Short mmCIF file of C-alpha atoms and ligand atoms in Angstrom, two decimals:
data_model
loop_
_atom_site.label_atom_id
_atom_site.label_comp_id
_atom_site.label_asym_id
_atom_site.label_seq_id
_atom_site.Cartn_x
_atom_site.Cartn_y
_atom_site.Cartn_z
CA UNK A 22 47.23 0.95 -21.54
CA UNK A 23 48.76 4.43 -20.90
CA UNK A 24 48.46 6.09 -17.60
CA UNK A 25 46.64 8.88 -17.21
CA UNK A 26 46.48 11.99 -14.79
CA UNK A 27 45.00 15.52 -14.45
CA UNK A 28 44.99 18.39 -11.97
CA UNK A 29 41.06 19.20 -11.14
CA UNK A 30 40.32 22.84 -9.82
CA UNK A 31 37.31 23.43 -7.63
CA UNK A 32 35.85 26.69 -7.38
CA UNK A 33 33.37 28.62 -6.63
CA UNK A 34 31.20 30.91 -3.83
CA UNK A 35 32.39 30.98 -0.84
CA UNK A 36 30.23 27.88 1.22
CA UNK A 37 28.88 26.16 -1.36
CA UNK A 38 30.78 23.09 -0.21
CA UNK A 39 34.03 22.64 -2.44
CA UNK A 40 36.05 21.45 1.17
CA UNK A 41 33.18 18.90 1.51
CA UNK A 42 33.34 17.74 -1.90
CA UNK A 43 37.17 17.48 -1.82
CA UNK A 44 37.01 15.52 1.15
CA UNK A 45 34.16 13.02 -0.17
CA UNK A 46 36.40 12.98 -3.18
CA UNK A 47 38.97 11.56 -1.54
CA UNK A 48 37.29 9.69 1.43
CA UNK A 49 39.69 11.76 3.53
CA UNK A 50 39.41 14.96 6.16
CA UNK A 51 42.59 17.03 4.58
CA UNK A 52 40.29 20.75 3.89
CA UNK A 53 38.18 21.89 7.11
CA UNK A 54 34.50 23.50 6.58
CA UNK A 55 32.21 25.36 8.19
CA UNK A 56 29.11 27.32 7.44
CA UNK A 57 30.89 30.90 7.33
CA UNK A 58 32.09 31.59 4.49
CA UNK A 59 35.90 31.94 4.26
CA UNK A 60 36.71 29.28 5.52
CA UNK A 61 39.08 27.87 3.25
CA UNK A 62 42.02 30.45 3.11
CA UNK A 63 44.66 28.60 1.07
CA UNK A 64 45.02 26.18 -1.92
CA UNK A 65 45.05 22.43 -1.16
CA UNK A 66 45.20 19.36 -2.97
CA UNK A 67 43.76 15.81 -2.52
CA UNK A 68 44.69 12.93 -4.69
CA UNK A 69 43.29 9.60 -5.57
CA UNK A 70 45.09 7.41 -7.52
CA UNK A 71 44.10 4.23 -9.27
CA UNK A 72 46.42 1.54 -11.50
CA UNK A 73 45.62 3.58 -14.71
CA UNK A 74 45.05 7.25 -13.11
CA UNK A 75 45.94 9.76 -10.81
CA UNK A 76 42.94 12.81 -10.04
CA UNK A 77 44.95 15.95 -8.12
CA UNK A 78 42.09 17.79 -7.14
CA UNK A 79 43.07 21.41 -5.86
CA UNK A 80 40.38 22.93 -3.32
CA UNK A 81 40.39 26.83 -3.21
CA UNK A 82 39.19 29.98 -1.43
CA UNK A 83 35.76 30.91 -2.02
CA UNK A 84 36.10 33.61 -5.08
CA UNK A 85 34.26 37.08 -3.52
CA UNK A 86 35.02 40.60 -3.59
CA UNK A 87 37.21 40.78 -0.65
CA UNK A 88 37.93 44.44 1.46
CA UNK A 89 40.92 43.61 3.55
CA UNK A 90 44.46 42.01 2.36
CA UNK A 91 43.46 38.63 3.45
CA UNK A 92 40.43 38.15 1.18
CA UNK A 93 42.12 40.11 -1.87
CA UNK A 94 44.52 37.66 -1.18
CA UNK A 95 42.74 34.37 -1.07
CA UNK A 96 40.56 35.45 -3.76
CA UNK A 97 43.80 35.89 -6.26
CA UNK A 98 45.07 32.28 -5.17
CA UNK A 99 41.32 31.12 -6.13
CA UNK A 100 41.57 32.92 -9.72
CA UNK A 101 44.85 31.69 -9.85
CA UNK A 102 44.03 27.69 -9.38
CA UNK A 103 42.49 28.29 -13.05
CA UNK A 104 45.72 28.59 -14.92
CA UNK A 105 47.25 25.03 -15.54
CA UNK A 106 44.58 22.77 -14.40
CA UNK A 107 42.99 20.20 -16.76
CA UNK A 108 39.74 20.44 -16.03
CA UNK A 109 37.47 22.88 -13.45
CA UNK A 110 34.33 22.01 -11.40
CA UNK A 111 32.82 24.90 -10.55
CA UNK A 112 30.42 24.24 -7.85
CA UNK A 113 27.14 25.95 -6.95
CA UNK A 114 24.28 25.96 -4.46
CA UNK A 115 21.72 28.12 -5.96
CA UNK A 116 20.20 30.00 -9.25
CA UNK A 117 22.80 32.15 -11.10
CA UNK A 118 23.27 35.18 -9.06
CA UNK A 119 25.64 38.21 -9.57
CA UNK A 120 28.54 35.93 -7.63
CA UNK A 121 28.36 33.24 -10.06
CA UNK A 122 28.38 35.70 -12.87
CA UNK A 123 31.64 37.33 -11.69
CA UNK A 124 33.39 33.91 -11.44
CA UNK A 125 31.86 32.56 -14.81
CA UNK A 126 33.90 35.77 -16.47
CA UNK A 127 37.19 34.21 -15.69
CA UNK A 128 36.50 31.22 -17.47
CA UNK A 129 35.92 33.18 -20.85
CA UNK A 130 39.72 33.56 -20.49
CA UNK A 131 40.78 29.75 -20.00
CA UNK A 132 40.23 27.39 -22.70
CA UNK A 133 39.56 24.38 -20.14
CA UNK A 134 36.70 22.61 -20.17
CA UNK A 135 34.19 23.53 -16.85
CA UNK A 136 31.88 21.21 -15.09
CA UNK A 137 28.94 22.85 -13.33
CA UNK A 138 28.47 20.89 -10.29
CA UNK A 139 25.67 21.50 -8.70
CA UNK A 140 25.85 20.40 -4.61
CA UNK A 141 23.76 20.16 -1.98
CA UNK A 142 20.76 18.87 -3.97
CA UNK A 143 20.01 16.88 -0.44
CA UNK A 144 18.35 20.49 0.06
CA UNK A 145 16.64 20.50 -2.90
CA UNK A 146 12.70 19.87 -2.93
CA UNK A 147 12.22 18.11 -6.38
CA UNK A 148 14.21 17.51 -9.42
CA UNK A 149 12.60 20.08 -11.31
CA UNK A 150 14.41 22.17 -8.53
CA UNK A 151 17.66 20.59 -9.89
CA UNK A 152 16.04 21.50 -13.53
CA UNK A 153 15.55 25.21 -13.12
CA UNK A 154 19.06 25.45 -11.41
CA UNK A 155 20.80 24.06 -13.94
CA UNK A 156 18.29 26.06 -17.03
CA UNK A 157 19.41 29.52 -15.18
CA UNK A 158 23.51 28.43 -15.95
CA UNK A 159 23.26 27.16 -19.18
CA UNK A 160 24.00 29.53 -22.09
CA UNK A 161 26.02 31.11 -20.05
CA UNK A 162 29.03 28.74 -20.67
CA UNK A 163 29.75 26.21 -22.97
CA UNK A 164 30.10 23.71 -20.09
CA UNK A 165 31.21 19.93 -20.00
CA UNK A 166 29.01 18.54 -18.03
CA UNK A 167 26.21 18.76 -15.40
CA UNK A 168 26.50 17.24 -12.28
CA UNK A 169 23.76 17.26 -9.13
CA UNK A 170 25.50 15.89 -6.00
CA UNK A 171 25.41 16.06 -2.28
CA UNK A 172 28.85 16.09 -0.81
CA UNK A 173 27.57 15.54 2.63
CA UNK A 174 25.81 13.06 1.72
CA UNK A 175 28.78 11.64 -0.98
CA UNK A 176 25.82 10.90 -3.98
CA UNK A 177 26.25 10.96 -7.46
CA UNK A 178 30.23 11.57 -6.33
CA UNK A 179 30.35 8.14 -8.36
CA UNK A 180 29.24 9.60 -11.47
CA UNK A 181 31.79 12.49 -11.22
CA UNK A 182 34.26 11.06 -11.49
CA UNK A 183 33.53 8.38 -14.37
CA UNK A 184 33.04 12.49 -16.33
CA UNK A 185 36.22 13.40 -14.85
CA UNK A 186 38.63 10.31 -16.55
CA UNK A 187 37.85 10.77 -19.92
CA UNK A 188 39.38 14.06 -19.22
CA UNK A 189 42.49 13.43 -17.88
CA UNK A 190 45.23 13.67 -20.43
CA UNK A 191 48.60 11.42 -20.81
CA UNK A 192 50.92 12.07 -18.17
CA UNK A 193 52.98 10.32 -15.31
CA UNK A 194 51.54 9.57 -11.94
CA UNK A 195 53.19 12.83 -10.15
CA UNK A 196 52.62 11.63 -6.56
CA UNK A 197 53.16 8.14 -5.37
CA UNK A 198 50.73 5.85 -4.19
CA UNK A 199 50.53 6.60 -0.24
CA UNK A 200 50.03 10.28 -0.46
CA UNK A 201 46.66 11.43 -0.56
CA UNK A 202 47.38 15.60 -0.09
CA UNK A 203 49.74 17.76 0.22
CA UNK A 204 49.15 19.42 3.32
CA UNK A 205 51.76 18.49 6.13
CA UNK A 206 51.03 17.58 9.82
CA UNK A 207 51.25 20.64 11.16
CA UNK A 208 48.97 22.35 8.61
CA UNK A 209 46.16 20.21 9.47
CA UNK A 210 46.56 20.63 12.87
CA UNK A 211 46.64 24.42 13.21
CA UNK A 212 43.73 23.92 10.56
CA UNK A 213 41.91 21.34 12.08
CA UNK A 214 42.31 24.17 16.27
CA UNK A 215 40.88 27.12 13.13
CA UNK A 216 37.45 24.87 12.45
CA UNK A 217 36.64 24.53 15.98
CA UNK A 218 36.92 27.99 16.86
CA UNK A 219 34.83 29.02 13.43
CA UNK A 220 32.41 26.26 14.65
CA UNK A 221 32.17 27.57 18.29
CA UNK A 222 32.20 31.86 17.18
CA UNK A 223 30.18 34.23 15.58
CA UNK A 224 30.09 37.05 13.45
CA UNK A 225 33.04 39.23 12.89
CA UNK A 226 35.23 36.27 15.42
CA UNK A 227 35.83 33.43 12.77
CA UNK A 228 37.52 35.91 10.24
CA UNK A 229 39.40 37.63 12.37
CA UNK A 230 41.65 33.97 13.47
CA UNK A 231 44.68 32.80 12.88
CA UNK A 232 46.07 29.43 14.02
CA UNK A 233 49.84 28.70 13.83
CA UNK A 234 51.18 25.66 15.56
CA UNK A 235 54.80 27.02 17.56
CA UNK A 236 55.58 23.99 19.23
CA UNK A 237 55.53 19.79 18.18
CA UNK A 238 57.73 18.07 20.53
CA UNK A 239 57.66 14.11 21.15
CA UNK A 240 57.30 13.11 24.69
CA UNK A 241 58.91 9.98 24.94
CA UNK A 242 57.63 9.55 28.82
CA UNK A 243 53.85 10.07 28.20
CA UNK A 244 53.87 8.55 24.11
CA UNK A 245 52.51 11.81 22.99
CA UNK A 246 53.50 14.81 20.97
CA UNK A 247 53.23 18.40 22.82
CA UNK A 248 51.56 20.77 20.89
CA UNK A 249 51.69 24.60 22.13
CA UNK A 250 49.30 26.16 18.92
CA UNK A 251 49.07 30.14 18.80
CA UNK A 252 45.46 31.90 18.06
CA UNK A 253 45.79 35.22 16.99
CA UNK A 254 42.81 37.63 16.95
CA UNK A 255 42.58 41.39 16.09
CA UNK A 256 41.54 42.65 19.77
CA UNK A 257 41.06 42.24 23.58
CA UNK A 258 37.73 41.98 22.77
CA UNK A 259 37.41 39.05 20.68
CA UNK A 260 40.50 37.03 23.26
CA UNK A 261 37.48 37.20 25.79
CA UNK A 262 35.01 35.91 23.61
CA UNK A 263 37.33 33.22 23.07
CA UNK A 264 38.83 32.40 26.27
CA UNK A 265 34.59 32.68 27.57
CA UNK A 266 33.38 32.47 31.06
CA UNK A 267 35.78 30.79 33.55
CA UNK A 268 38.15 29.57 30.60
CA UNK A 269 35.06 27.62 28.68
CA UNK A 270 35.10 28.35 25.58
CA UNK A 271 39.07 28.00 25.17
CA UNK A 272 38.74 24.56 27.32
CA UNK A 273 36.21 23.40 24.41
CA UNK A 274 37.79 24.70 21.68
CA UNK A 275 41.16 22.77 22.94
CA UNK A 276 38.98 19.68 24.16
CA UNK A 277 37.10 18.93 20.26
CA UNK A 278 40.60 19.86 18.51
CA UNK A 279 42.54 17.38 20.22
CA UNK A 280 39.43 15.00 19.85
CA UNK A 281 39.86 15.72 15.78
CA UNK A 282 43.38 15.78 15.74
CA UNK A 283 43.71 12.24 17.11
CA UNK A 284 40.89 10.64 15.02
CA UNK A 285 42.16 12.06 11.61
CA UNK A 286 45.96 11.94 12.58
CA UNK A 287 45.82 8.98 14.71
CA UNK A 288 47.94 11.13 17.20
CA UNK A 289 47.68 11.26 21.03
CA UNK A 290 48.47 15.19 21.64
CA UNK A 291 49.30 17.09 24.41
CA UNK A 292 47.69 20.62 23.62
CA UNK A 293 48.29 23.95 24.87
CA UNK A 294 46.33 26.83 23.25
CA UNK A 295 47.96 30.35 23.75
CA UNK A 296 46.03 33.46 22.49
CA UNK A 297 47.83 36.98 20.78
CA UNK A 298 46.26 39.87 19.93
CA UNK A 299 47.41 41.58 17.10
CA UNK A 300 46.12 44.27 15.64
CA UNK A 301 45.51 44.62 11.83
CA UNK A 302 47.41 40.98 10.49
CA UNK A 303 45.00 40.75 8.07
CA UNK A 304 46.23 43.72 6.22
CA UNK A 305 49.91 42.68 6.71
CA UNK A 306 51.36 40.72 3.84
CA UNK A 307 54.13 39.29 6.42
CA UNK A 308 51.44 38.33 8.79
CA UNK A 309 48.94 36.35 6.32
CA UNK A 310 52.44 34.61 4.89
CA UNK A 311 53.16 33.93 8.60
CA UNK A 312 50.31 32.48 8.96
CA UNK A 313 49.41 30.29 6.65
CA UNK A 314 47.47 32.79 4.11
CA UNK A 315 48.17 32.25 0.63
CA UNK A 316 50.39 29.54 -1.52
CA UNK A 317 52.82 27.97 0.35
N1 GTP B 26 23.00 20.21 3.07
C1 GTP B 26 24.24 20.17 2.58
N2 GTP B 26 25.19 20.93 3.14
C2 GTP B 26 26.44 20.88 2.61
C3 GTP B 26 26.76 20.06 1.50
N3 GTP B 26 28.06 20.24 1.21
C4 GTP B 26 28.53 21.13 2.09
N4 GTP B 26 27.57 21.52 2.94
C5 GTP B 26 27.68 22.48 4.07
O1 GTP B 26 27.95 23.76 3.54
C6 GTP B 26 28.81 24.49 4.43
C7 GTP B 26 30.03 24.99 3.69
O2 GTP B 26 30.85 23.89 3.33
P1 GTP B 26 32.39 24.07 2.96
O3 GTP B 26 32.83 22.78 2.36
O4 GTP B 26 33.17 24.62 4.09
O5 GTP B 26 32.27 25.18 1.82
P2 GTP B 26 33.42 25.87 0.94
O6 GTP B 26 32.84 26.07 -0.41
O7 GTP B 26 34.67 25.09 1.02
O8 GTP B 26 33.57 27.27 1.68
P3 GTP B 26 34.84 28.30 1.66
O9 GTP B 26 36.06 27.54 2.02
O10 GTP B 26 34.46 29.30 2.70
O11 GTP B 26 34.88 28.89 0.29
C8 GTP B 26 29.13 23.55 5.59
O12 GTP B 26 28.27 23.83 6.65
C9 GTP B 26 28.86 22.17 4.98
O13 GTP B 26 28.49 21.20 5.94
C10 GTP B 26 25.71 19.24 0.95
O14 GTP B 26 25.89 18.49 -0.01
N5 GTP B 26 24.49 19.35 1.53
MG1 MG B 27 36.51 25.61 1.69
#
């Protein structure tokens, strides 16, 4: 039998649970989430690979409107993940709103076929819930498939991806066997310091953080790695919010990284955080390259 393999966009709203799915997908914590939205600010893929297929599944940025440089920019790398992928699950949370009508425009201009995967039904009173969701879609686009599922919950993932083979055309396996994303070490880890501190903020905070990891040095005498990470914020303001009462709030945010970092790395770390301010990055092309905004 011929091998098979496919690249597998997800897309959609911002927090309607694409980083969950990918991770479910993949049985593997390589895209962090949160409930703000923005959360995920740059494209990353998850494989799995089986003896006669290989799914690369490419997360994205939630596709909004975006004011500022940084979510013009992760909105383009979103709209971008369309081109050259096999097949696209565009996930959703709710009715058809304004947002999903936006997004549904750029598929008029790709001839892939688009799965409407419809997530979180865990929240979801009845199936005549599910029913009405899926009536207020249909017409719209000549989709695939239909798919209810609960990523947090990992049902119906099962059924996903038995829709998802038939699609996947003849090709090599592009990635060997052991690698299940492409995000490196260091990514994750600044990544992993970035979900605590969205999970621990509020309001204006979460978006206005950058994580960038300056230091990874082994230390043979303790059998760790030192890890000095960098948070930069916009102002003097939000450092205080962050560093909190008597160091708290930093103290936490270093205490549940280093927690994370060792369970999903399986690395004993040494971490220092150290907080910049710097005004405006978000509007500074150098800055959101710098760190870690956009494809890389
Ligand atoms: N109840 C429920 N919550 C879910 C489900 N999937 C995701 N969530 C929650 O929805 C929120 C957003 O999840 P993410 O995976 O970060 O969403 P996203 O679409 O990647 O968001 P962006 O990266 O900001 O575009 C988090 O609080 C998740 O725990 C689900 O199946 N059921
Ligand atoms: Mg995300």
């Amino acid at each position: 039998m011929s091998y098979h393999s496919g690249f597998i966009a997800i897309v959609g709203r911002p927090n309607v649970g694409k980083s969950t799915l990918l991770n479910a997908l993949i049985g593997k914590k390589v895209a962090i989430t949160s409930d703000k939205p923005q959360t995920t600010r740059h494209r990353i893929s998850g494989l799995i690979t089986h003896e006669d297929y290989q799914m690369i599944f490419v997360d994205t940025p939630g596709m909004h409107k975006g004011k500022d440089l940084l979510n013009q920019t992760i909105d383009k790398i979103a709209v971008s993940s369309l081109k050259d992928v096999d097949v696209v699950l565009f996930v959703v949370d709710k009715l058809m709103g304004k947002a999903e009508a936006h997004i549904m425009r750029y598929f008029e201009n790709i001839k892939v076929p688009v799965f409407l995967v419809i997530n979180k039904i865990d929240q979801l009173a009845s199936k005549n819930e599910i029913d009405e969701l899926i009536l207020s879609y249909m017409g719209r686009h000549p989709f695939e498939g239909y798919y209810p599922i609960s990523a947090k919950d990992k049902t119906y993932l099962e059924k996903l991806k038995d829709g998802l083979i038939s699609y996947l055309p003849e090709g090599p396996q592009f990635y060997p066997d052991t690698m299940d994303s492409d995000q490196s070490e260091t990514t994750l880890m600044a990544e992993f310091i970035r979900e605590k501190i969205l999970h621990l903020t509020e309001q204006e905070v979460p978006h206005s953080v950058a994580v960038v990891i300056e230091r990874l040095e082994e230390n043979k005498k303790n059998k760790t790695l030192d890890v000095d990470a960098l948070i930069i914020v916009e102002r003097s303001s939000q450092k205080k919010i962050l560093i909190g009462q008597q160091g708290q709030k930093i103290k936490e945010i270093g205490m549940l990284a280093r927690k994370e970092i060792n369970y999903e790395l399986k690395k004993k770390i040494h971490l220092l955080l150290w907080i910049k301010i710097k005004k405006d990055w978000r509007n500074r092309e150098s800055d959101l390259k710098a760190y870690g905004v956009g494809d890389f």
